[in-house]
Structure formats: C-alpha cells, structure tokens
PDB file of C-alpha atoms in Angstrom:
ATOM      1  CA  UNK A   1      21.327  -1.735  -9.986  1.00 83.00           C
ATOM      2  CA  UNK A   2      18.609  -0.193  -7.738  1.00 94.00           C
ATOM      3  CA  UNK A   3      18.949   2.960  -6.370  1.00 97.00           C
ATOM      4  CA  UNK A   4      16.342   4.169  -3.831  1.00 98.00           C
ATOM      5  CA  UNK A   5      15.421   7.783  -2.401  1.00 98.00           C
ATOM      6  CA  UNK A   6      12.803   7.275   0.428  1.00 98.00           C
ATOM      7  CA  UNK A   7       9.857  10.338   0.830  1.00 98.00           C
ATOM      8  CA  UNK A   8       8.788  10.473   4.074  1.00 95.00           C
ATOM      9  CA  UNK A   9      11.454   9.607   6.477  1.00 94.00           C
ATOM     10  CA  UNK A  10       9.059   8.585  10.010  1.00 91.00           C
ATOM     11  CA  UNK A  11       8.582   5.064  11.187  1.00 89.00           C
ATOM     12  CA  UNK A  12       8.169   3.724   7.979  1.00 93.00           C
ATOM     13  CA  UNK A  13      11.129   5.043   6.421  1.00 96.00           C
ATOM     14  CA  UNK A  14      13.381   4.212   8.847  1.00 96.00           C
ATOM     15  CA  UNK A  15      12.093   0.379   8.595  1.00 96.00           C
ATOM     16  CA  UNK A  16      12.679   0.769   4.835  1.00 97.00           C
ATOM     17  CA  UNK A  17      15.823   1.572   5.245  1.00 97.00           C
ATOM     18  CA  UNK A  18      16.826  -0.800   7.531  1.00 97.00           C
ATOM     19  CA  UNK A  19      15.613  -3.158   4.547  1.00 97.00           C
ATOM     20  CA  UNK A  20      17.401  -1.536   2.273  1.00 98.00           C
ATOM     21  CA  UNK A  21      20.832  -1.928   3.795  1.00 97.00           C
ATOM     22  CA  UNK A  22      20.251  -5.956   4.605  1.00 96.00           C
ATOM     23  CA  UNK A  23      19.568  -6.476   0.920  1.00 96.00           C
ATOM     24  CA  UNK A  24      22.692  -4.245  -0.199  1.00 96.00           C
ATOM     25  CA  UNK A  25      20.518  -1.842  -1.818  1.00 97.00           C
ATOM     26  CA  UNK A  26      21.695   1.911  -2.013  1.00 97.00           C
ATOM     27  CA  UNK A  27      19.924   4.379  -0.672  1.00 98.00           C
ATOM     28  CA  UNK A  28      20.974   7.618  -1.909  1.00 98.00           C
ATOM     29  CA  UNK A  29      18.369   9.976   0.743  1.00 96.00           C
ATOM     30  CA  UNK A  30      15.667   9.436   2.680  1.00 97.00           C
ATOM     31  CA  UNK A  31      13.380  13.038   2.142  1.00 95.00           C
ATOM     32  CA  UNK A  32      11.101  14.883   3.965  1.00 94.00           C
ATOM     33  CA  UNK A  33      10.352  17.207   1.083  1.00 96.00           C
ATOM     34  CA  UNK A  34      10.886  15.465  -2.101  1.00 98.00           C
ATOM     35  CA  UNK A  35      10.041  18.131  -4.465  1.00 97.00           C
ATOM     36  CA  UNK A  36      13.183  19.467  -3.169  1.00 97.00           C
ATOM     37  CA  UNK A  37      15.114  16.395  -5.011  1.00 98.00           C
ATOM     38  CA  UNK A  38      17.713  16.819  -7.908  1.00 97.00           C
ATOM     39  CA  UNK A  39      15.703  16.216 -10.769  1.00 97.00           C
ATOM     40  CA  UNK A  40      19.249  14.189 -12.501  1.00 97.00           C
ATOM     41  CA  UNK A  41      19.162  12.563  -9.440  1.00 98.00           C
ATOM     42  CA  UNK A  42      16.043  11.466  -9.026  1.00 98.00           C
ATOM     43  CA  UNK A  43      16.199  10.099 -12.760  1.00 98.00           C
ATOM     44  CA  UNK A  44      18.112   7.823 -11.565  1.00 97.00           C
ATOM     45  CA  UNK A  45      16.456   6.244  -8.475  1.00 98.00           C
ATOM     46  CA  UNK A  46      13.354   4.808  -7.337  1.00 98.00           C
ATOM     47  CA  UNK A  47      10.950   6.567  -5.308  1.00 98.00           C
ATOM     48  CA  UNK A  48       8.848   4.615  -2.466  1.00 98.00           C
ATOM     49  CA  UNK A  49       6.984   6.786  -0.706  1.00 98.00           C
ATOM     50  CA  UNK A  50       5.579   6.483   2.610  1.00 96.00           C
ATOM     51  CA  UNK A  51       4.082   9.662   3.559  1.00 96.00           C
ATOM     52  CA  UNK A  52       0.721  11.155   4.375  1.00 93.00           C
ATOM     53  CA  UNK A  53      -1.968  11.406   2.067  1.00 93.00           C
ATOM     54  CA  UNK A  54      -1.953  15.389   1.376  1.00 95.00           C
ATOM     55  CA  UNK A  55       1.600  15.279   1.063  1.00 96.00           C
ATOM     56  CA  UNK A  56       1.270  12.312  -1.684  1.00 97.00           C
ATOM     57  CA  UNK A  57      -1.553  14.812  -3.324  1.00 97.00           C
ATOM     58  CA  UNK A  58       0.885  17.525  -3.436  1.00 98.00           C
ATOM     59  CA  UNK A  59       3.963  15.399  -4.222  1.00 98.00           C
ATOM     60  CA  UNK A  60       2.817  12.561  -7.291  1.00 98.00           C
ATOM     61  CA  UNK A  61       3.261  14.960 -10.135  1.00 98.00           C
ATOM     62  CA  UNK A  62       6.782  15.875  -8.943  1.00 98.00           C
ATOM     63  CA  UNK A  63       7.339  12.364  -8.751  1.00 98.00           C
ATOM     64  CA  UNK A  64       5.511  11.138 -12.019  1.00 98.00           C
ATOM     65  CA  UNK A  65       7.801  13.739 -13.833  1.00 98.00           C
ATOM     66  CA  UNK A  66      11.218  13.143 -12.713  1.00 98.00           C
ATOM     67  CA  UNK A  67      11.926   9.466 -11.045  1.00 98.00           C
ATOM     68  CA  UNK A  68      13.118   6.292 -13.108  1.00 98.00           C
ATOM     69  CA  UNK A  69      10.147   4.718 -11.427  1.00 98.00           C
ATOM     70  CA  UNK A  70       7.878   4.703  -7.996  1.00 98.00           C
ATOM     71  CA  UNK A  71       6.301   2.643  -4.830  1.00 98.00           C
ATOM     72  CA  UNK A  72       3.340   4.309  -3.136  1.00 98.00           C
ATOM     73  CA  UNK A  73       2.804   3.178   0.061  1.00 95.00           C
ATOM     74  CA  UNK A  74       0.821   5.971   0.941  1.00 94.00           C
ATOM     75  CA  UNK A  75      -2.934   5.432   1.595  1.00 89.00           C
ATOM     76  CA  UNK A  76      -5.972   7.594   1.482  1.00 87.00           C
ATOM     77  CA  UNK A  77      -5.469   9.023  -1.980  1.00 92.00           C
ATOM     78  CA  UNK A  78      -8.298   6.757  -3.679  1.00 89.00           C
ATOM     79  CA  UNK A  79     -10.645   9.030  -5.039  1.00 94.00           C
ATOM     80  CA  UNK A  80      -7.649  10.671  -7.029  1.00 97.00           C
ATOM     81  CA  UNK A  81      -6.130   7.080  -8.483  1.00 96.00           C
ATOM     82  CA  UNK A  82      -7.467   8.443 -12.388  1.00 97.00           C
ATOM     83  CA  UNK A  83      -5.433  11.349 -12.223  1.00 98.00           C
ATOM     84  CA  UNK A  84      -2.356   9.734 -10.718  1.00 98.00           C
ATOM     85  CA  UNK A  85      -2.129   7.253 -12.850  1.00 98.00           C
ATOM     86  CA  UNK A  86      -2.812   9.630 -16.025  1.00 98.00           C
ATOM     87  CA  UNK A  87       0.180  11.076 -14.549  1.00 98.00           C
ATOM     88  CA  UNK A  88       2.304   8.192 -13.916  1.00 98.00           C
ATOM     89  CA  UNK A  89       1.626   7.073 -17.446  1.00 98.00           C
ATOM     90  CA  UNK A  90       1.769  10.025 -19.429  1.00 98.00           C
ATOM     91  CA  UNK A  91       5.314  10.274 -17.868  1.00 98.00           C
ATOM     92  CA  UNK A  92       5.984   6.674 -18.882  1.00 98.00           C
ATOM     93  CA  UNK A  93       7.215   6.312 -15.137  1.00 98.00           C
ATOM     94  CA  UNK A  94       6.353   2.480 -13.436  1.00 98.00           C
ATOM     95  CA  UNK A  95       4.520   2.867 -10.567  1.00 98.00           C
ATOM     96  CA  UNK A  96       3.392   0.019  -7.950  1.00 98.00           C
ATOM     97  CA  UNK A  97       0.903   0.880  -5.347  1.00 98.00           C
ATOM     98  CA  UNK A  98      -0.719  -0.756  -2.540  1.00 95.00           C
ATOM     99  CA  UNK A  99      -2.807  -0.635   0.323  1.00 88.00           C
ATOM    100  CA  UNK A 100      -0.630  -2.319   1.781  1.00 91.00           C
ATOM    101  CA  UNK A 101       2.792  -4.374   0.896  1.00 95.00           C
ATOM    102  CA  UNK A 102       2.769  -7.404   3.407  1.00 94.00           C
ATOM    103  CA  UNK A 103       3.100 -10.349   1.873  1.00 93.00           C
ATOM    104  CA  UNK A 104       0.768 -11.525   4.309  1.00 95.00           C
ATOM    105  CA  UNK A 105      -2.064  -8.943   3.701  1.00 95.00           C
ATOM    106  CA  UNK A 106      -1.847  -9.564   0.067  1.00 94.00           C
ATOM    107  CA  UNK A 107      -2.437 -13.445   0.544  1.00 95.00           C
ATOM    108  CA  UNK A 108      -5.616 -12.550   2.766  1.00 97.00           C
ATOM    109  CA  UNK A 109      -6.889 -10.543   0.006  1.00 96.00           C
ATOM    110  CA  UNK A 110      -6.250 -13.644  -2.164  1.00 96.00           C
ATOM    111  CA  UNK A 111      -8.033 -16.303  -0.211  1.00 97.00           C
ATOM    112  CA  UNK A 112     -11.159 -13.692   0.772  1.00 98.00           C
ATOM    113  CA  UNK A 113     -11.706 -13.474  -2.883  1.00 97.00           C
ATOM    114  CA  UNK A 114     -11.501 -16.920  -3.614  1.00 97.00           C
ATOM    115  CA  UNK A 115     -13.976 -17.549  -0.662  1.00 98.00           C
ATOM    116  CA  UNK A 116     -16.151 -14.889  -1.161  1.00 98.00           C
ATOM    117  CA  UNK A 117     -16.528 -16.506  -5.176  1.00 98.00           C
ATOM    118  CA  UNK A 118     -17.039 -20.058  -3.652  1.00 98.00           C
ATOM    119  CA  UNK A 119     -19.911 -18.333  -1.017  1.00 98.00           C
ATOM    120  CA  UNK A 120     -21.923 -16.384  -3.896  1.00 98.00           C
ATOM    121  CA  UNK A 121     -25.348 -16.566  -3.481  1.00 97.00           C
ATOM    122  CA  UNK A 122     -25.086 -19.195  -0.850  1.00 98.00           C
ATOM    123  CA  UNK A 123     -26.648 -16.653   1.673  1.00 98.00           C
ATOM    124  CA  UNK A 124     -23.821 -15.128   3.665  1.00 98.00           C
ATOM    125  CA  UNK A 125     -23.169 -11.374   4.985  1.00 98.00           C
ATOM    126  CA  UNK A 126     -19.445  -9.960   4.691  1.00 98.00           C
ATOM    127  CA  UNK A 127     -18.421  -7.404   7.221  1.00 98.00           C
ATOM    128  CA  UNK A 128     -14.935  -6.103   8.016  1.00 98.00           C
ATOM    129  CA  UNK A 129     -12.620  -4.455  11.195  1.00 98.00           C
ATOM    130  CA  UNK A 130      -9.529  -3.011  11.328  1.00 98.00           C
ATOM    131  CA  UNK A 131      -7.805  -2.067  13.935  1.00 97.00           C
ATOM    132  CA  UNK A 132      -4.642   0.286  13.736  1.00 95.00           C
ATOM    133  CA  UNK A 133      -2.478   2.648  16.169  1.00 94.00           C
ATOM    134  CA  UNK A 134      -4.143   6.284  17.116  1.00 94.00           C
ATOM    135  CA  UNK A 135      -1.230   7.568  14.685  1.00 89.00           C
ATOM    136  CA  UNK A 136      -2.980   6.539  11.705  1.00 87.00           C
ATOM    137  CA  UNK A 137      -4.858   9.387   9.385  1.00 81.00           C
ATOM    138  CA  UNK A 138      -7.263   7.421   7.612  1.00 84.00           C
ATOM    139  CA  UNK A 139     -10.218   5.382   8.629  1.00 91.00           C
ATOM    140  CA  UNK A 140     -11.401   3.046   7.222  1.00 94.00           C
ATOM    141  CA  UNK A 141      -7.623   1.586   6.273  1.00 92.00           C
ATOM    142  CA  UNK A 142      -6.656   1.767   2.888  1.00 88.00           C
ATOM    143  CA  UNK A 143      -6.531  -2.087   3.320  1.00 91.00           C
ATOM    144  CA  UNK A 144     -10.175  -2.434   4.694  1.00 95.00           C
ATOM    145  CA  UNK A 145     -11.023  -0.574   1.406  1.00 94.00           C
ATOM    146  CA  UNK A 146      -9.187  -2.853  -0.817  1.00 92.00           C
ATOM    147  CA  UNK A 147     -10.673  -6.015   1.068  1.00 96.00           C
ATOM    148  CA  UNK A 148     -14.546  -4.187   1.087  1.00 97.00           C
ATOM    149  CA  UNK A 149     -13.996  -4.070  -2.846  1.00 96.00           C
ATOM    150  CA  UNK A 150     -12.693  -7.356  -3.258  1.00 96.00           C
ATOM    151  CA  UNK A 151     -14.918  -9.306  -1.478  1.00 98.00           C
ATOM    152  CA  UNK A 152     -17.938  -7.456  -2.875  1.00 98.00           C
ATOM    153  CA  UNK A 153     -16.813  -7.948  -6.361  1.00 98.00           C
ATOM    154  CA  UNK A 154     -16.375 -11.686  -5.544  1.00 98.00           C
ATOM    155  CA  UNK A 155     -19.838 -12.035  -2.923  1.00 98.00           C
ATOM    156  CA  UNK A 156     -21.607  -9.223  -4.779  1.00 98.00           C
ATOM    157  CA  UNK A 157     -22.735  -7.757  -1.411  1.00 98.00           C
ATOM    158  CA  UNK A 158     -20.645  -5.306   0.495  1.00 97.00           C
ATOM    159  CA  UNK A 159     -19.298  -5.471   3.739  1.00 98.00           C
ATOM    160  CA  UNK A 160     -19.999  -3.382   6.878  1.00 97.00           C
ATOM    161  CA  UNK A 161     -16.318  -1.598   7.704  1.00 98.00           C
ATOM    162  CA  UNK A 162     -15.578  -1.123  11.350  1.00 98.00           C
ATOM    163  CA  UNK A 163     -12.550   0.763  12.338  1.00 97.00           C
ATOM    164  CA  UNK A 164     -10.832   1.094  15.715  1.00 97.00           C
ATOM    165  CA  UNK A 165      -7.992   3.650  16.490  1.00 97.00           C
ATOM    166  CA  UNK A 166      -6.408   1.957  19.773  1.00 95.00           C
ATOM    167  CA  UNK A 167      -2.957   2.027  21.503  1.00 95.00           C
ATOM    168  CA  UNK A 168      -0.387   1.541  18.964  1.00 93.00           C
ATOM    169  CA  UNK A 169      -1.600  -2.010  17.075  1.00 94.00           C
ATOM    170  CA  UNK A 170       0.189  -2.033  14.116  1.00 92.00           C
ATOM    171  CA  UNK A 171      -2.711  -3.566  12.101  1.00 94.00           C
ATOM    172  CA  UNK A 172      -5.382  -6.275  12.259  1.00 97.00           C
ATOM    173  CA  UNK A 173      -8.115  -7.274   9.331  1.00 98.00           C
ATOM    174  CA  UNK A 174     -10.741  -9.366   9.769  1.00 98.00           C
ATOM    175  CA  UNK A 175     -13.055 -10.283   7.586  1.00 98.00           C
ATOM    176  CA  UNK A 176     -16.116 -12.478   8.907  1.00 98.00           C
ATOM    177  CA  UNK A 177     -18.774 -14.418   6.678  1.00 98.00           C
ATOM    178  CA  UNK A 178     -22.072 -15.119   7.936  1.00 98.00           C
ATOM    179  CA  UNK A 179     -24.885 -16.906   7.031  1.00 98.00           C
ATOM    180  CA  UNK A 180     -27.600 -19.120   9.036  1.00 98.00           C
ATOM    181  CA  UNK A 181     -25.583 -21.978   9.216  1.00 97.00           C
ATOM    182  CA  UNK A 182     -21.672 -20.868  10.032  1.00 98.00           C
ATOM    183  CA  UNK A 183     -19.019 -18.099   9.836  1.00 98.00           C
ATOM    184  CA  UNK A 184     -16.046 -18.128   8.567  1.00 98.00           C
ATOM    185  CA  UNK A 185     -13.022 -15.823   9.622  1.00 98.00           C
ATOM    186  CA  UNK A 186     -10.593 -14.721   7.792  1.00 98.00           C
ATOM    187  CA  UNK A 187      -7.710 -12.817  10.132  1.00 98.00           C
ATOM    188  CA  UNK A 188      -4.462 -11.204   9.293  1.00 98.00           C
ATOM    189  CA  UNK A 189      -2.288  -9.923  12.632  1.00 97.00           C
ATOM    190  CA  UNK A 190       0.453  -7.778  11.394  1.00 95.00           C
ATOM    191  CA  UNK A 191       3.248  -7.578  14.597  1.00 94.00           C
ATOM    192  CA  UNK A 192       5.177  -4.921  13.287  1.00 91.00           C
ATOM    193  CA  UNK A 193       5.379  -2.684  10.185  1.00 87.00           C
ATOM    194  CA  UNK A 194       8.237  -4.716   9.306  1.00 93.00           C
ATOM    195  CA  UNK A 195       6.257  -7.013   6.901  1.00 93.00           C
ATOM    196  CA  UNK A 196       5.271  -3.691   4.847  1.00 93.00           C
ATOM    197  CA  UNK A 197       8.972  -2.383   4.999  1.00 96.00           C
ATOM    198  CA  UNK A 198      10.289  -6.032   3.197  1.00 96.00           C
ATOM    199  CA  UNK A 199       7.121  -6.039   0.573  1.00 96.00           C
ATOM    200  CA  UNK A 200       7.753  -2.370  -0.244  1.00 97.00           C
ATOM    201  CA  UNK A 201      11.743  -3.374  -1.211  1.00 97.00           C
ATOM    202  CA  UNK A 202      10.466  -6.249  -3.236  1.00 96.00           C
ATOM    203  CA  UNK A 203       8.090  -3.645  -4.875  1.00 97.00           C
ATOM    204  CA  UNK A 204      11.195  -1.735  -5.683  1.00 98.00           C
ATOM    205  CA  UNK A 205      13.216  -4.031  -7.085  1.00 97.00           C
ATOM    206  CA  UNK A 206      10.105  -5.357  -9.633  1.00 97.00           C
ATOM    207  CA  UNK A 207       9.987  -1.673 -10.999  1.00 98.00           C
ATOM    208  CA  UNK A 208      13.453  -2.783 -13.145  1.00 95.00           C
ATOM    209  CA  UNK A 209      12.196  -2.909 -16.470  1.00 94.00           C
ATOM    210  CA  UNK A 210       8.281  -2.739 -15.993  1.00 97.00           C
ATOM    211  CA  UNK A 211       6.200  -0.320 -17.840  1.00 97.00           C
ATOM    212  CA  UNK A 212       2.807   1.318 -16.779  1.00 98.00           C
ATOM    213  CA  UNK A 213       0.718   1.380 -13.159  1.00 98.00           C
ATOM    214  CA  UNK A 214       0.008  -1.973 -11.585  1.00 98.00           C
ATOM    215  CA  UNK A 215      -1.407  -2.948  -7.962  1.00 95.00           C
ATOM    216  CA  UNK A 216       0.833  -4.746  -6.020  1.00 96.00           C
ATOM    217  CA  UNK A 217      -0.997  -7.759  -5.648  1.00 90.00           C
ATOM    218  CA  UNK A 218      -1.334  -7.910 -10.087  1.00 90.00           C
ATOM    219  CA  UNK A 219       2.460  -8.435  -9.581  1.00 93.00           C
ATOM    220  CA  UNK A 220       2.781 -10.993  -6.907  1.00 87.00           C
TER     221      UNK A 220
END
C-alpha cells in the first residue's frame, strides 16, 4: 500500500492532502524540512514534493538517497534535470516529474504537439502566455517551458513566451498559431490547483513497482 510524506506543506500540500485522505491513502507527514525525515521512514513512503525551486536544489539528493520512490512537482529546476536524474537513478529510486500534473495540462501538451506536426512547414508562427498568481517564483512557468519545447520540436520554430504575474489566477496557457491565412488557439484554464493536487496522487500511486525517471506525460 502507498504511503506518502508530503515536502512542502503551503497551498499545495494542503490540497494534496486533502487528496490523499478521499482516496484512503496514508499520509504519514506533511514536511517543511525533509532532510529532517527518518531515513527508515522515509524508505518506506513516497515523496511528492511541492516546494520551491532552491529548496528542491538543496533537498533531491536527500530524497534520491533515502525514499522508496518520488513526485516532483516542483518547477524551475531545469537546467539541473542531468544531475537529478543521475541521482535518482544511481539510487535506483522512481521518480515522476512534471511541469505540471493536471490531467488537463498534459492533454494540451498532447494536442499542441500533434498540431504543431500537422502545421510543419505550412507557414505558421507559435507563441505562448501564461498567466499565474503574483505568488509564483518562476517566469516563464515550468509549463510554458514544457509547451515552448514541445511545440518547437513538433513546428521546428520556437515560440515567443509571454508571462503575466496578476492577482491570484491559478494558471492559464495559451498557445496561438499563426500564419497568413488563420490562427488557431489552443487554451487550458486551470480554476484551482486542485487539478494538480489529483494528478500528483495518481503520480504517486504509478511509482508502485516502476523503475527509473520518467515525465509525467511518458506515463499517462
């Protein structure tokens, strides 16, 4: 059975918990240092983490080392994803990361790269904007990233990012095609954090039995 220590215990913890206890999962502690976690505990749980990105720096060899396995909801860590997963692997811990766990999100990314294959060569500029809450730490979003890198792989041009810090939207993407003809718009509206809360339990519960670093959206 799952067992789950949350690290980071703000507004996303306390929405993973709430998931957590409507799927009868156990949470044994939600953290605010992690490091500080019984190693023979934490052999035995599941780490998502949902922190900040220089606690995540600090935190992922900790983690790596002692957990049965991991979710990394964190963003803003990119330019360190070789050495994390050297870590992760050389541990043999399973770790599942993401940009970002909606469901929702990770069907946008799957329809922009399907468009952005059909539209190759056909003429058309990509550009991006995200809009999130004046909480948020990183800009552009870790999702605007993923999307940029999707849709240039698929388009082979890559888009113009555009971020906005306003209020306290929980998250819109939009990605916009344009050529001399038409646009297309593709638009994901999350209304809570809630979607990234249930994605980041189902995360959780796929770590039973997998073996190496994967993406969310390899898994889905």
């Amino acid at each position: 059975m799952t067992k789950v220590i949350i690290s980071g215990y703000g507004r996303m913890g306390h929405m993973i918990e709430k998931e957590l206890q409507a799927r009868g999962i156990e949470l044994v502690e939600a953290s605010e240092n992690i490091t500080a976690t019984d190693p023979s505990v934490a052999r035995e749980c599941v780490c998502i983490d949902f922190t900040t990105p220089d606690a995540f720096r600090a935190n992922y060899p900790f983690i790596a080392r002692h957990f049965k396995a991991a979710v990394v909801g964190t963003t803003g860590w990119n330019d360190i994803l070789s050495d994390v997963r050297r870590a992760f692997e050389e541990a043999g811990t399973p770790l599942i990361y993401a940009s970002n766990f909606s469901l929702g999100v990770n069907a946008l990314f799957a329809a922009a790269a399907k468009a952005s294959a059909l539209l190759r060569g056909a003429g058309y500029t990509p550009s991006i904007e995200e809009i999130h809450h004046i909480h948020k730490l990183d800009a552009p979003s870790g999702t605007a990233i993923t999307l940029g890198a999707l849709v240039e792989n698929a388009l082979g041009a890559q888009p113009e990012i555009t971020s906005v810090r306003e209020g306290e939207v929980p998250g819109i993407h939009t990605l916009t095609l344009t050529s001399d003809c038409d646009k297309l718009t593709l638009r994901h509206e999350a209304f809570s954090r809630e979607g990234l809360a249930k994605g980041a339990v189902v995360a959780a519960l796929m770590t039973e039995g997998l073996q190496g670093v994967h993406e969310f959206s390899e898994l889905l």
